[in-house]
mmCIF file with all atom_site columns, C-alpha atoms in Angstrom:
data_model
loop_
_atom_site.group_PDB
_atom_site.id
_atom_site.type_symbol
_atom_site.label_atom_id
_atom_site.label_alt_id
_atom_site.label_comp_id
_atom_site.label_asym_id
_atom_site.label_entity_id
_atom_site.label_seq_id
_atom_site.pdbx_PDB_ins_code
_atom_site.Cartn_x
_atom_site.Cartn_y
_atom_site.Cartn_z
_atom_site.occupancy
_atom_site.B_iso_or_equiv
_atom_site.pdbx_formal_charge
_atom_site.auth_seq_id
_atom_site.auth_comp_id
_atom_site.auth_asym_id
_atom_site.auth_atom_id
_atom_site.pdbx_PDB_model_num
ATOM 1   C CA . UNK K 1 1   ? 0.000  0.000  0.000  1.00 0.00 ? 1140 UNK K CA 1
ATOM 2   C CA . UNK K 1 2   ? 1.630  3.303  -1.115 1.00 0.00 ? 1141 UNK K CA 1
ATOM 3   C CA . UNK K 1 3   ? 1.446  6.770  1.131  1.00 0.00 ? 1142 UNK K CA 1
ATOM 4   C CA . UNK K 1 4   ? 2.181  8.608  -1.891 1.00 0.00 ? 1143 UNK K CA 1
ATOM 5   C CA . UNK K 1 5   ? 5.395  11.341 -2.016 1.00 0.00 ? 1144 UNK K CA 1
ATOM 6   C CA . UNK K 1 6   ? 7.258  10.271 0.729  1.00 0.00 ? 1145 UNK K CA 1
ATOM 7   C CA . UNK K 1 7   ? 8.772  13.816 0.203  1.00 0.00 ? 1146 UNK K CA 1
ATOM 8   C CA . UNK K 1 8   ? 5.096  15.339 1.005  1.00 0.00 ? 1147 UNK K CA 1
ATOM 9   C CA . UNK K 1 9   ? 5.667  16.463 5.032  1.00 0.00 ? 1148 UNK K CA 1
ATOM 10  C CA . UNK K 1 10  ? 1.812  16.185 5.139  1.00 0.00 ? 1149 UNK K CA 1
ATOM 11  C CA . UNK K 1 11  ? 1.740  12.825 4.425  1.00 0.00 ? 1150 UNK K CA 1
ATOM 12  C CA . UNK K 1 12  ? 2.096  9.918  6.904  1.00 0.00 ? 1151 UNK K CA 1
ATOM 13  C CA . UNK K 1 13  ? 5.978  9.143  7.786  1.00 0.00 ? 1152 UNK K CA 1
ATOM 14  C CA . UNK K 1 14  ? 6.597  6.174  6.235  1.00 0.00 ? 1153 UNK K CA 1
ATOM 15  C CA . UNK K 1 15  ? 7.482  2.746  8.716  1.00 0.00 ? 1154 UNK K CA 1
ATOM 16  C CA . UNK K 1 16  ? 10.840 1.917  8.636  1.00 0.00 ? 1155 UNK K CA 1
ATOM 17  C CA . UNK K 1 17  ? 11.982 -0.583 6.854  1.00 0.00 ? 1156 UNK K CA 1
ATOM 18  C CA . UNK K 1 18  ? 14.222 -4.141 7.961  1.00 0.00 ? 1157 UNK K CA 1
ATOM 19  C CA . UNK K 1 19  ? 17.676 -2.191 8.365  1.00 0.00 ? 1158 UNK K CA 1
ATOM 20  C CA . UNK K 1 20  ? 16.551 1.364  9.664  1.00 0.00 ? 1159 UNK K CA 1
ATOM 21  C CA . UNK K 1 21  ? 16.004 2.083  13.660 1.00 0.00 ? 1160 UNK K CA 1
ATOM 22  C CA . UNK K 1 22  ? 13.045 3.038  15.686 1.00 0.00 ? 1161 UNK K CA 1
ATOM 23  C CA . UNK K 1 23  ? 12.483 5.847  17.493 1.00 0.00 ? 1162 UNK K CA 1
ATOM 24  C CA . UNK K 1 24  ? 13.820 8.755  14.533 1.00 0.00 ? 1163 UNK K CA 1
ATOM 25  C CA . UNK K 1 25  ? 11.772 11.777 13.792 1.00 0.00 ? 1164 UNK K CA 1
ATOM 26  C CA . UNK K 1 26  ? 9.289  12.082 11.442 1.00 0.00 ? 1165 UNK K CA 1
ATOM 27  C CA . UNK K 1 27  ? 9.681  13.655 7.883  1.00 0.00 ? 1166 UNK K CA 1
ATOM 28  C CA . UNK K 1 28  ? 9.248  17.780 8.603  1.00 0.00 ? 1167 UNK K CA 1
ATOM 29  C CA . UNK K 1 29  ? 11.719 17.991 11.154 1.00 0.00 ? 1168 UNK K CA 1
ATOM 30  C CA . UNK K 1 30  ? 15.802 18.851 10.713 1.00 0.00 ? 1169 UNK K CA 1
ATOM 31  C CA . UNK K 1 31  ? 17.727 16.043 11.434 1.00 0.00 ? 1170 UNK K CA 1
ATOM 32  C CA . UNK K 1 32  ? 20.956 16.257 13.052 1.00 0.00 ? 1171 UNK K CA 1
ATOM 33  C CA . UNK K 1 33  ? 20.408 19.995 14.392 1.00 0.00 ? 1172 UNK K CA 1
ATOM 34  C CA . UNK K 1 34  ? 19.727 20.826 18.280 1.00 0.00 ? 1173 UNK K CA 1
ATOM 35  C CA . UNK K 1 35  ? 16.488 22.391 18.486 1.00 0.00 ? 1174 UNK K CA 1
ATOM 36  C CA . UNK K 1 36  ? 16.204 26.053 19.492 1.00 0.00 ? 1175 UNK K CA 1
ATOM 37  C CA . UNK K 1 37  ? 15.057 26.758 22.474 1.00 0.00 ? 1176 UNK K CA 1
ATOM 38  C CA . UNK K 1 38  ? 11.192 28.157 22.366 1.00 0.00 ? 1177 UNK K CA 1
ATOM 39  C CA . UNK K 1 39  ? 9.990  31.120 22.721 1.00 0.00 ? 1178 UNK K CA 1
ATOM 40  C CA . UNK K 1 40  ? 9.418  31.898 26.745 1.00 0.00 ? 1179 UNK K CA 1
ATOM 41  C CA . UNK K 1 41  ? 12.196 30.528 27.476 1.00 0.00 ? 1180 UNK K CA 1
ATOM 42  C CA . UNK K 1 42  ? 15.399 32.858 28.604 1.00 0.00 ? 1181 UNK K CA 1
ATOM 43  C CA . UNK K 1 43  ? 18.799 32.282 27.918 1.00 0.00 ? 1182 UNK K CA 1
ATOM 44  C CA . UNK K 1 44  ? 21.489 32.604 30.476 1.00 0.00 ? 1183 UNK K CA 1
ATOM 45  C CA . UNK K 1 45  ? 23.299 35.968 29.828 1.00 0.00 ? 1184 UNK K CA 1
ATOM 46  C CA . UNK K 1 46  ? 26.814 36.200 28.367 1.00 0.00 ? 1185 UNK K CA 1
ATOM 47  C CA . UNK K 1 47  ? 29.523 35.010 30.665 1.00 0.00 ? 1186 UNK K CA 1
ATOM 48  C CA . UNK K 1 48  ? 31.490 38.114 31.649 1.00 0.00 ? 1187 UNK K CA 1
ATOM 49  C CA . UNK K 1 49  ? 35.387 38.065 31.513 1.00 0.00 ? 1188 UNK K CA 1
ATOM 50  C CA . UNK K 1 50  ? 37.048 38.617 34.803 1.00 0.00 ? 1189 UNK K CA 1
ATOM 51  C CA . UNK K 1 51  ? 38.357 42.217 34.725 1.00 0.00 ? 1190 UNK K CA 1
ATOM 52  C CA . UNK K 1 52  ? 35.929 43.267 31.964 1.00 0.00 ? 1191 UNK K CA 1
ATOM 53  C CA . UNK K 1 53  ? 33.492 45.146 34.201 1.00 0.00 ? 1192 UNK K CA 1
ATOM 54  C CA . UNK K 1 54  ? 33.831 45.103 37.775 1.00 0.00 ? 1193 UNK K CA 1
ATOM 55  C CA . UNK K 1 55  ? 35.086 41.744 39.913 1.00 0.00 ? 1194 UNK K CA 1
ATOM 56  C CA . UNK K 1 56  ? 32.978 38.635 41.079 1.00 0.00 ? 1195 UNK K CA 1
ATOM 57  C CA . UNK K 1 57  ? 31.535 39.251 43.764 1.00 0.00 ? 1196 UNK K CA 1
ATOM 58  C CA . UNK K 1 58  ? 29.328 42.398 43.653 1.00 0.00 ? 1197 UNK K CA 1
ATOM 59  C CA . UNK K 1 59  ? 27.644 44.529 40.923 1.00 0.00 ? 1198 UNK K CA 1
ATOM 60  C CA . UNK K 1 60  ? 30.213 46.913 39.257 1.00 0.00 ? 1199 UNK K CA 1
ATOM 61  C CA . UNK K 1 61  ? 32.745 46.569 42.216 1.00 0.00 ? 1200 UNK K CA 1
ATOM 62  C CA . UNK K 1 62  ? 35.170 43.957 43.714 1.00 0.00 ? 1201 UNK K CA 1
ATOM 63  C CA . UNK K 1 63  ? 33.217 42.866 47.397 1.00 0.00 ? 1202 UNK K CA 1
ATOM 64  C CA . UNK K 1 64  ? 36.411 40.864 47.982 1.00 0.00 ? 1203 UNK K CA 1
ATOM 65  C CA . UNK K 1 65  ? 40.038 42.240 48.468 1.00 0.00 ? 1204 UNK K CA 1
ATOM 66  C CA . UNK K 1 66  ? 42.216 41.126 45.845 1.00 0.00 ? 1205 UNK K CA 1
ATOM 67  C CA . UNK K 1 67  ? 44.987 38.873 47.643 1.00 0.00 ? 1206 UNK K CA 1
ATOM 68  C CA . UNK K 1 68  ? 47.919 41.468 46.599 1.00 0.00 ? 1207 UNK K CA 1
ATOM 69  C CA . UNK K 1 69  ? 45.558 44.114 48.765 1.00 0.00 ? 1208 UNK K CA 1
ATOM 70  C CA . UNK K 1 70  ? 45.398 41.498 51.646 1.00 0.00 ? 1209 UNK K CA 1
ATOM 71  C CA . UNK K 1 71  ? 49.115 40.598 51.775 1.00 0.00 ? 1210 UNK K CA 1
ATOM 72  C CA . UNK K 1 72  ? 50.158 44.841 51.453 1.00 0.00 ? 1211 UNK K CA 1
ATOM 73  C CA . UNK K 1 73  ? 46.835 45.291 54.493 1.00 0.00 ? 1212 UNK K CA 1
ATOM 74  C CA . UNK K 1 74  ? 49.134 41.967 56.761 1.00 0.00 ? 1213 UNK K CA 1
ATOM 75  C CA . UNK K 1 75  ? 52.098 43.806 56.228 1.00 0.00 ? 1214 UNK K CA 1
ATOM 76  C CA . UNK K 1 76  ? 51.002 47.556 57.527 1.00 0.00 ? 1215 UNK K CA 1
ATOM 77  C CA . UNK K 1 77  ? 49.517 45.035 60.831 1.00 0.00 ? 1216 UNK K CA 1
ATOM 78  C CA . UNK K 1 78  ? 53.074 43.846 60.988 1.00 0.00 ? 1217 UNK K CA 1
ATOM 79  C CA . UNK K 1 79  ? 54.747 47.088 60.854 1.00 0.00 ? 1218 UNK K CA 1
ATOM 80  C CA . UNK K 1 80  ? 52.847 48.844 63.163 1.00 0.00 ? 1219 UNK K CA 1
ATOM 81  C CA . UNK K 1 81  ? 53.437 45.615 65.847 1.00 0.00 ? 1220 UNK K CA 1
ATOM 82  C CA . UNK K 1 82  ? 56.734 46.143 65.134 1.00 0.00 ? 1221 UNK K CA 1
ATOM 83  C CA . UNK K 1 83  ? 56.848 49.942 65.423 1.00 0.00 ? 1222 UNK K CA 1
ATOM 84  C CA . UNK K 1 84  ? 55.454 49.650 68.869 1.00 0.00 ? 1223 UNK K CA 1
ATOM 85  C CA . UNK K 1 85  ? 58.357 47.534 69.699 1.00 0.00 ? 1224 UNK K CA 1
ATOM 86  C CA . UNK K 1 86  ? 60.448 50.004 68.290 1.00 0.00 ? 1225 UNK K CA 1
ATOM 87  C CA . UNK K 1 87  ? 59.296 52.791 69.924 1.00 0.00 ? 1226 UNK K CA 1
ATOM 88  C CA . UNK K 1 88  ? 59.663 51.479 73.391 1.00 0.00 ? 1227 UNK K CA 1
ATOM 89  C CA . UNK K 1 89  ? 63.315 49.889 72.769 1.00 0.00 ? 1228 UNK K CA 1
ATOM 90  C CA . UNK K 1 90  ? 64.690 53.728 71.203 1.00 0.00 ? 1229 UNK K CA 1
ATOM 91  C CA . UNK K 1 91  ? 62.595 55.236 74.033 1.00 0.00 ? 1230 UNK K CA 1
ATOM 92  C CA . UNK K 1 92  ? 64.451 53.785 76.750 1.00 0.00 ? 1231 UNK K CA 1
ATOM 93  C CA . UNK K 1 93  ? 67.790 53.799 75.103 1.00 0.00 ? 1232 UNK K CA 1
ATOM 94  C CA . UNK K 1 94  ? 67.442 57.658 74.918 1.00 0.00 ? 1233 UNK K CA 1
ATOM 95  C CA . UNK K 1 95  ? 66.083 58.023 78.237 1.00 0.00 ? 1234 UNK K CA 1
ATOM 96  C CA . UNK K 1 96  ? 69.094 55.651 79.734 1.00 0.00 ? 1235 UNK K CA 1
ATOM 97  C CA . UNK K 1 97  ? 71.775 57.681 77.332 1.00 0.00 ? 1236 UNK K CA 1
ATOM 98  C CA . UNK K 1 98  ? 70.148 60.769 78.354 1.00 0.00 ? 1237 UNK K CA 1
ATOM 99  C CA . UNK K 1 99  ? 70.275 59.342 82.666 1.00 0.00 ? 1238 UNK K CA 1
ATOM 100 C CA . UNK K 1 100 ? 73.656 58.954 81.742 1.00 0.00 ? 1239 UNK K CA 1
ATOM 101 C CA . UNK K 1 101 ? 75.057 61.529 80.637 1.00 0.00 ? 1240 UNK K CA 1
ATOM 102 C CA . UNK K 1 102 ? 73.314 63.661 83.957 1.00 0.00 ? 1241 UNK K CA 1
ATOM 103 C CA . UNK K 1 103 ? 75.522 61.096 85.928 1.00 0.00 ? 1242 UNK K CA 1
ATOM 104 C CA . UNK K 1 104 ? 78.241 63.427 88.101 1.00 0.00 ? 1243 UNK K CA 1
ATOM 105 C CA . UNK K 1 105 ? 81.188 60.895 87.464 1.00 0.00 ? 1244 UNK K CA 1
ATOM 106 C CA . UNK K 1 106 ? 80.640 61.254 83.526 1.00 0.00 ? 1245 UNK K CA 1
ATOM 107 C CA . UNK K 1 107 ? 79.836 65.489 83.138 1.00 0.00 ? 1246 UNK K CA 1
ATOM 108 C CA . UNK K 1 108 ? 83.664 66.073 82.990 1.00 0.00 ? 1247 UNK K CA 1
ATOM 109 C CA . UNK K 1 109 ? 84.227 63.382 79.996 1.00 0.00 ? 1248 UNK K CA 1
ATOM 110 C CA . UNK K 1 110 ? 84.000 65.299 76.818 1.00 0.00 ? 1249 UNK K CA 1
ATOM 111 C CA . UNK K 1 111 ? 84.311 62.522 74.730 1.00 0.00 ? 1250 UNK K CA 1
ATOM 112 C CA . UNK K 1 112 ? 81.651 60.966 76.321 1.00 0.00 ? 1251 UNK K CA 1
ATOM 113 C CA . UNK K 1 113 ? 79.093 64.168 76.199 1.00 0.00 ? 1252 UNK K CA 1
ATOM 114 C CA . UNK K 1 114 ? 79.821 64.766 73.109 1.00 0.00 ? 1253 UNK K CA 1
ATOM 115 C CA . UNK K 1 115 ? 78.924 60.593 72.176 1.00 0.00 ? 1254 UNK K CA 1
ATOM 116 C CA . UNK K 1 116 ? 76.298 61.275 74.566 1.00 0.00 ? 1255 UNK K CA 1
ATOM 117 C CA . UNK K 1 117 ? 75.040 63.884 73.200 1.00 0.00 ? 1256 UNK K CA 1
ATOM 118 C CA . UNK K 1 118 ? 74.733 62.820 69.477 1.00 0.00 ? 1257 UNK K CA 1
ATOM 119 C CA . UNK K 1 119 ? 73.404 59.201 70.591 1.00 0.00 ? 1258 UNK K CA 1
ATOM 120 C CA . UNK K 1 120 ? 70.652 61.116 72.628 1.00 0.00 ? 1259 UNK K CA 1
ATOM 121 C CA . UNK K 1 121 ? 69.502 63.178 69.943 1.00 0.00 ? 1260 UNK K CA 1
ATOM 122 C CA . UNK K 1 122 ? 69.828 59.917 66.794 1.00 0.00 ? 1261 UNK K CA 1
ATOM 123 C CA . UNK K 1 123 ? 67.995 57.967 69.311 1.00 0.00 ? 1262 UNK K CA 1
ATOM 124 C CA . UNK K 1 124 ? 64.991 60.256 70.242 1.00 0.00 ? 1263 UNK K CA 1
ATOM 125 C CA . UNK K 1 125 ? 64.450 61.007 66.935 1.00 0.00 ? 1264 UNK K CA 1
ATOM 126 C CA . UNK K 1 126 ? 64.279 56.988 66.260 1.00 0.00 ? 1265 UNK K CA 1
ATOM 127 C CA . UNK K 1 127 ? 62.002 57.235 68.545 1.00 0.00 ? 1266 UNK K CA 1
ATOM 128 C CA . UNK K 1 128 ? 59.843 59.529 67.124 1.00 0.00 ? 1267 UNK K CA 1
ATOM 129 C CA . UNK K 1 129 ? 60.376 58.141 63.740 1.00 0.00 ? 1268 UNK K CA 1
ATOM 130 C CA . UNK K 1 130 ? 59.308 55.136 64.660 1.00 0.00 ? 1269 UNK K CA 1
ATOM 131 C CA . UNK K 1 131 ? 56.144 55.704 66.848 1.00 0.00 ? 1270 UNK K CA 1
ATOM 132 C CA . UNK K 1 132 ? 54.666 57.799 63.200 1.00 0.00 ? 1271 UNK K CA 1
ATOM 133 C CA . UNK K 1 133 ? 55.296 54.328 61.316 1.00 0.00 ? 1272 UNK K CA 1
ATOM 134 C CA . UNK K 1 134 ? 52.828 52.843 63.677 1.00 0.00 ? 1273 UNK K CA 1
ATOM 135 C CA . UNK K 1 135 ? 50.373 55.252 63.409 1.00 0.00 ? 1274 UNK K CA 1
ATOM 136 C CA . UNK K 1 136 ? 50.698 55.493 59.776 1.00 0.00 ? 1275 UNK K CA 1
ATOM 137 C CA . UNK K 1 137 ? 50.599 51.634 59.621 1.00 0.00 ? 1276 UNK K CA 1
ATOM 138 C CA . UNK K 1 138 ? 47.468 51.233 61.692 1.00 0.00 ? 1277 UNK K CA 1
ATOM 139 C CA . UNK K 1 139 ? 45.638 54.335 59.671 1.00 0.00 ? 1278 UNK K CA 1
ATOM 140 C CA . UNK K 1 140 ? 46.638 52.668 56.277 1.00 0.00 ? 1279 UNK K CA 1
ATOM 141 C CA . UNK K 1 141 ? 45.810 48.809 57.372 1.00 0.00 ? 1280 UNK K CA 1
ATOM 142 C CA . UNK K 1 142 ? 41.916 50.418 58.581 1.00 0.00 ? 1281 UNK K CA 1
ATOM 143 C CA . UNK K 1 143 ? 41.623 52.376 55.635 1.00 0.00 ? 1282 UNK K CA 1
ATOM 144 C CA . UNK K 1 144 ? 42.485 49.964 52.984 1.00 0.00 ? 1283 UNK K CA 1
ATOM 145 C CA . UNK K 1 145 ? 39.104 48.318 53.384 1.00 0.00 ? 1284 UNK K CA 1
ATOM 146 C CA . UNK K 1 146 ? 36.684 51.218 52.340 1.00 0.00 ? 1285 UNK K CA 1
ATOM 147 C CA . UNK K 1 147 ? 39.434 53.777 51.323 1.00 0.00 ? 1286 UNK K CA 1
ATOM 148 C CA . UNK K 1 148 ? 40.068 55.531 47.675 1.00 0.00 ? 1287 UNK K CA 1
ATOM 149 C CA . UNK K 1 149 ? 42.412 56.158 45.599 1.00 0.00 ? 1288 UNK K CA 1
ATOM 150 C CA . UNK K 1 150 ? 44.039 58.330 48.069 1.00 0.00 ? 1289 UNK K CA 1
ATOM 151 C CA . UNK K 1 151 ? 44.435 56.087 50.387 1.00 0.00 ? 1290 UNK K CA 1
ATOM 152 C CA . UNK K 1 152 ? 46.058 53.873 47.646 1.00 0.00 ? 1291 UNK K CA 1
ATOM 153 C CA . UNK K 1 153 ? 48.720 56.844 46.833 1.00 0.00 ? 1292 UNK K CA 1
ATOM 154 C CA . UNK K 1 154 ? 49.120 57.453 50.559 1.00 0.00 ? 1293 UNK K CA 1
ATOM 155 C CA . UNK K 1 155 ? 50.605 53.505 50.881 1.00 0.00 ? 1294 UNK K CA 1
ATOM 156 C CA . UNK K 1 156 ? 52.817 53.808 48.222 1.00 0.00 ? 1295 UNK K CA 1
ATOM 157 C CA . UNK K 1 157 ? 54.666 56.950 49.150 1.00 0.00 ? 1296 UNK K CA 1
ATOM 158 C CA . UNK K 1 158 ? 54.480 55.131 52.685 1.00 0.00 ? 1297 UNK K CA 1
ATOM 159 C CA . UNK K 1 159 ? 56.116 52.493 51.288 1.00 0.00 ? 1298 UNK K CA 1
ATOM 160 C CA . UNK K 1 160 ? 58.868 54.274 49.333 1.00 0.00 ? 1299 UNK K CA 1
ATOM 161 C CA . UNK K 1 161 ? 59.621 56.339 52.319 1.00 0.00 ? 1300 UNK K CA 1
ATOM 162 C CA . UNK K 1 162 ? 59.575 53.148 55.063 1.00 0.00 ? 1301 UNK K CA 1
ATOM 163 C CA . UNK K 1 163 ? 61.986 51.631 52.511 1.00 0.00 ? 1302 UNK K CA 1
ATOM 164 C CA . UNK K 1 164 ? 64.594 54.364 52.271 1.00 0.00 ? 1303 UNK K CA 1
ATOM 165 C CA . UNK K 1 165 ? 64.274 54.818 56.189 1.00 0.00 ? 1304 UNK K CA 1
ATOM 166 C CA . UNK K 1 166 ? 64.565 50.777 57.048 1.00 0.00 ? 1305 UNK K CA 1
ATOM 167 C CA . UNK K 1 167 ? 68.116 51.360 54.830 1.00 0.00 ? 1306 UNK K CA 1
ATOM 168 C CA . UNK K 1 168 ? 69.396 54.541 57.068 1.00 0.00 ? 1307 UNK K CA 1
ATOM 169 C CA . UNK K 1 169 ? 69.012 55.213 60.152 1.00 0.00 ? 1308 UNK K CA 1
ATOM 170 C CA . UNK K 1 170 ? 67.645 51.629 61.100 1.00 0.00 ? 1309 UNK K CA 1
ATOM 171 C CA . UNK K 1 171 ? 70.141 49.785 59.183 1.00 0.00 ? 1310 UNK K CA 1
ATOM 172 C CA . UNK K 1 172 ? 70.547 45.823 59.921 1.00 0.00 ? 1311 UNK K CA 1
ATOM 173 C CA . UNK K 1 173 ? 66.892 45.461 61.556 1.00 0.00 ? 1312 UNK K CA 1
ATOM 174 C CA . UNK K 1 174 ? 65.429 47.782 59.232 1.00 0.00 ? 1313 UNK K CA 1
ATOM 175 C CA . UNK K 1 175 ? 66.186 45.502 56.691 1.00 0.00 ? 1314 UNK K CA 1
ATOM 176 C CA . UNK K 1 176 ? 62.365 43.579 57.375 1.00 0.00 ? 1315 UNK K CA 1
ATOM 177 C CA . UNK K 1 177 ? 60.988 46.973 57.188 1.00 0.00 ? 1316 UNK K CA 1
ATOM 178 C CA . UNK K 1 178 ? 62.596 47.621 53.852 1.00 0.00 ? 1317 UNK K CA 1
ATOM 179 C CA . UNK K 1 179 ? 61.661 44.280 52.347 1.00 0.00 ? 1318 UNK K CA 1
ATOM 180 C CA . UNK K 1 180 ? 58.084 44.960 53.519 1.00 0.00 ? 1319 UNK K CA 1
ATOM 181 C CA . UNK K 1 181 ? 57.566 48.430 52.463 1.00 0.00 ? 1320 UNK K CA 1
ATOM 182 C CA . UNK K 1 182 ? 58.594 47.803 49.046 1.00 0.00 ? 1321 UNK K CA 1
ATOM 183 C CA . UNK K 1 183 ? 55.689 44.787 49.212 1.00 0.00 ? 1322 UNK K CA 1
ATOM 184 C CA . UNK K 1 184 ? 53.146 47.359 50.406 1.00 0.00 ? 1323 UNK K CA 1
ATOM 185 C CA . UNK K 1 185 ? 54.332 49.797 47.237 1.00 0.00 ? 1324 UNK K CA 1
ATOM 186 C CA . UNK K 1 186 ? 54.523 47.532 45.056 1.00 0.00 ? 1325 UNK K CA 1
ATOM 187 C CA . UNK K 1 187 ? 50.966 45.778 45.987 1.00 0.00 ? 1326 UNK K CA 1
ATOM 188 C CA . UNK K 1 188 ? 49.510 48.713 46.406 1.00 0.00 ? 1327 UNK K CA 1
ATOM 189 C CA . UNK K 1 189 ? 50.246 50.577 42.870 1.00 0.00 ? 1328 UNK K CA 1
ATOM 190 C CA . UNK K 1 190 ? 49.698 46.969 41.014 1.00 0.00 ? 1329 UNK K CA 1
ATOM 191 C CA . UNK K 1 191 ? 46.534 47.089 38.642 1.00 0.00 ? 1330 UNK K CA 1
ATOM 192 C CA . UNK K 1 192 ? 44.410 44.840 40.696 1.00 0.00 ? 1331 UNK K CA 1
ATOM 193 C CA . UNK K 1 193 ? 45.162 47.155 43.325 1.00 0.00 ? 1332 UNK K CA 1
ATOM 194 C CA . UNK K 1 194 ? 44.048 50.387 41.558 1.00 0.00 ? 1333 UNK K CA 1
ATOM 195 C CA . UNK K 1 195 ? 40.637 48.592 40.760 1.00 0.00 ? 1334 UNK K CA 1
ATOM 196 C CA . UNK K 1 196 ? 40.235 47.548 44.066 1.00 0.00 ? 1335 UNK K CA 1
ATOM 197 C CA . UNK K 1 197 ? 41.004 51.613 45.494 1.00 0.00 ? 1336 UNK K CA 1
ATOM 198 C CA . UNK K 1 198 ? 39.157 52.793 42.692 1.00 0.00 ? 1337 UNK K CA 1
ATOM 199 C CA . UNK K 1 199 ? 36.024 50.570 42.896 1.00 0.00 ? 1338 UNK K CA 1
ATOM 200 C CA . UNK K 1 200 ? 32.418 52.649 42.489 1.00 0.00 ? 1339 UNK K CA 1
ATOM 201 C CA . UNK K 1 201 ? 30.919 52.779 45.935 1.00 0.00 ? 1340 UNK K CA 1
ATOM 202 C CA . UNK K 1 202 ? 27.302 51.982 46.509 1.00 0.00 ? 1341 UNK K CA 1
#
């Protein structure tokens, strides 16, 4: 019995013969192509490139610190601990040069007034040196979680400074402050870190 055209999509789909499978679509339909999706139905939206516009993890704005940010932010913590030490140790040196050189049996050593004298004065102003490093450090290490991009120039000429100091006058022990301050520039002025400073606020 004959269907007619088996070309004809109105016509009845012809039964398969011995060799060919069950179960393929009718005669009308594309074979081999995915169907499109109907209409109704949304598509996901375009997968956005990391960097292109803003950073996962908010709309338009990093919500997370880039790890650069983190590691310059662990670093200020560690200076300003460190500055507090400092601070007390140059204190008491200068108070203990200064108590000595008041001492009766030492006023008539010239030499020793005069060593005195310039320790005393190298010392205090270690002191006072190193007491604005930790309040620097603390402001910066608060600030880098909401500042701007002032905040972000502010660390790097903190670091470029802290660097050159941690080389003269605290050689030898300044040497971890050097090391460090260059990490907080260098983090700091890196692009993730200007996105980060310069994220919109909302």
């Amino acid at each position: 019995m004959s269907f007619g055209d088996p070309n004809n999509p109105y016509g009845q789909p012809a039964q398969p013969g011995p060799g060919q499978p069950q179960g393929q679509p009718g005669y009308g339909y594309p074979q081999g192509q995915p169907q499109q999706p109907g209409y109704g139905y949304p598509q996901a939206p375009p997968v956005q490139p990391y960097g292109g516009g803003g950073f996962p993890g908010g709309p338009g704005g990093q919500l997370e610190m880039p790890g650069g940010v983190k590691a310059a932010r662990v670093m200020l913590w560690v200076l300003f601990g460190l500055s507090l030490i400092g601070t007390f140790i140059f204190g008491l040196a200068a108070a203990a040069v200064s108590a000595a050189k008041n001492d009766e049996q030492l006023q008539d050593d010239v030499q020793f007034q005069q060593l005195a004298d310039y320790s005393g004065s190298l010392l205090w102003g270690m002191t006072v040196i190193a007491l604005l490093t930790a309040v620097i450090s603390i402001f910066l290490a608060v600030k880098f979680a909401k500042g701007g991009s002032g905040v972000r120039v502010m660390a790097i000429v903190f670091g470029v400074v802290v660097a050159i100091l941690g080389i003269y006058p605290f050689v030898g022990f300044g040497l971890i402050y050097t090391v460090m301050a260059i990490l907080i520039a260098v983090f700091a002025g890196k692009s993730d870190g200007a996105a980060w400073f310069n994220r919109p606020r909302y």
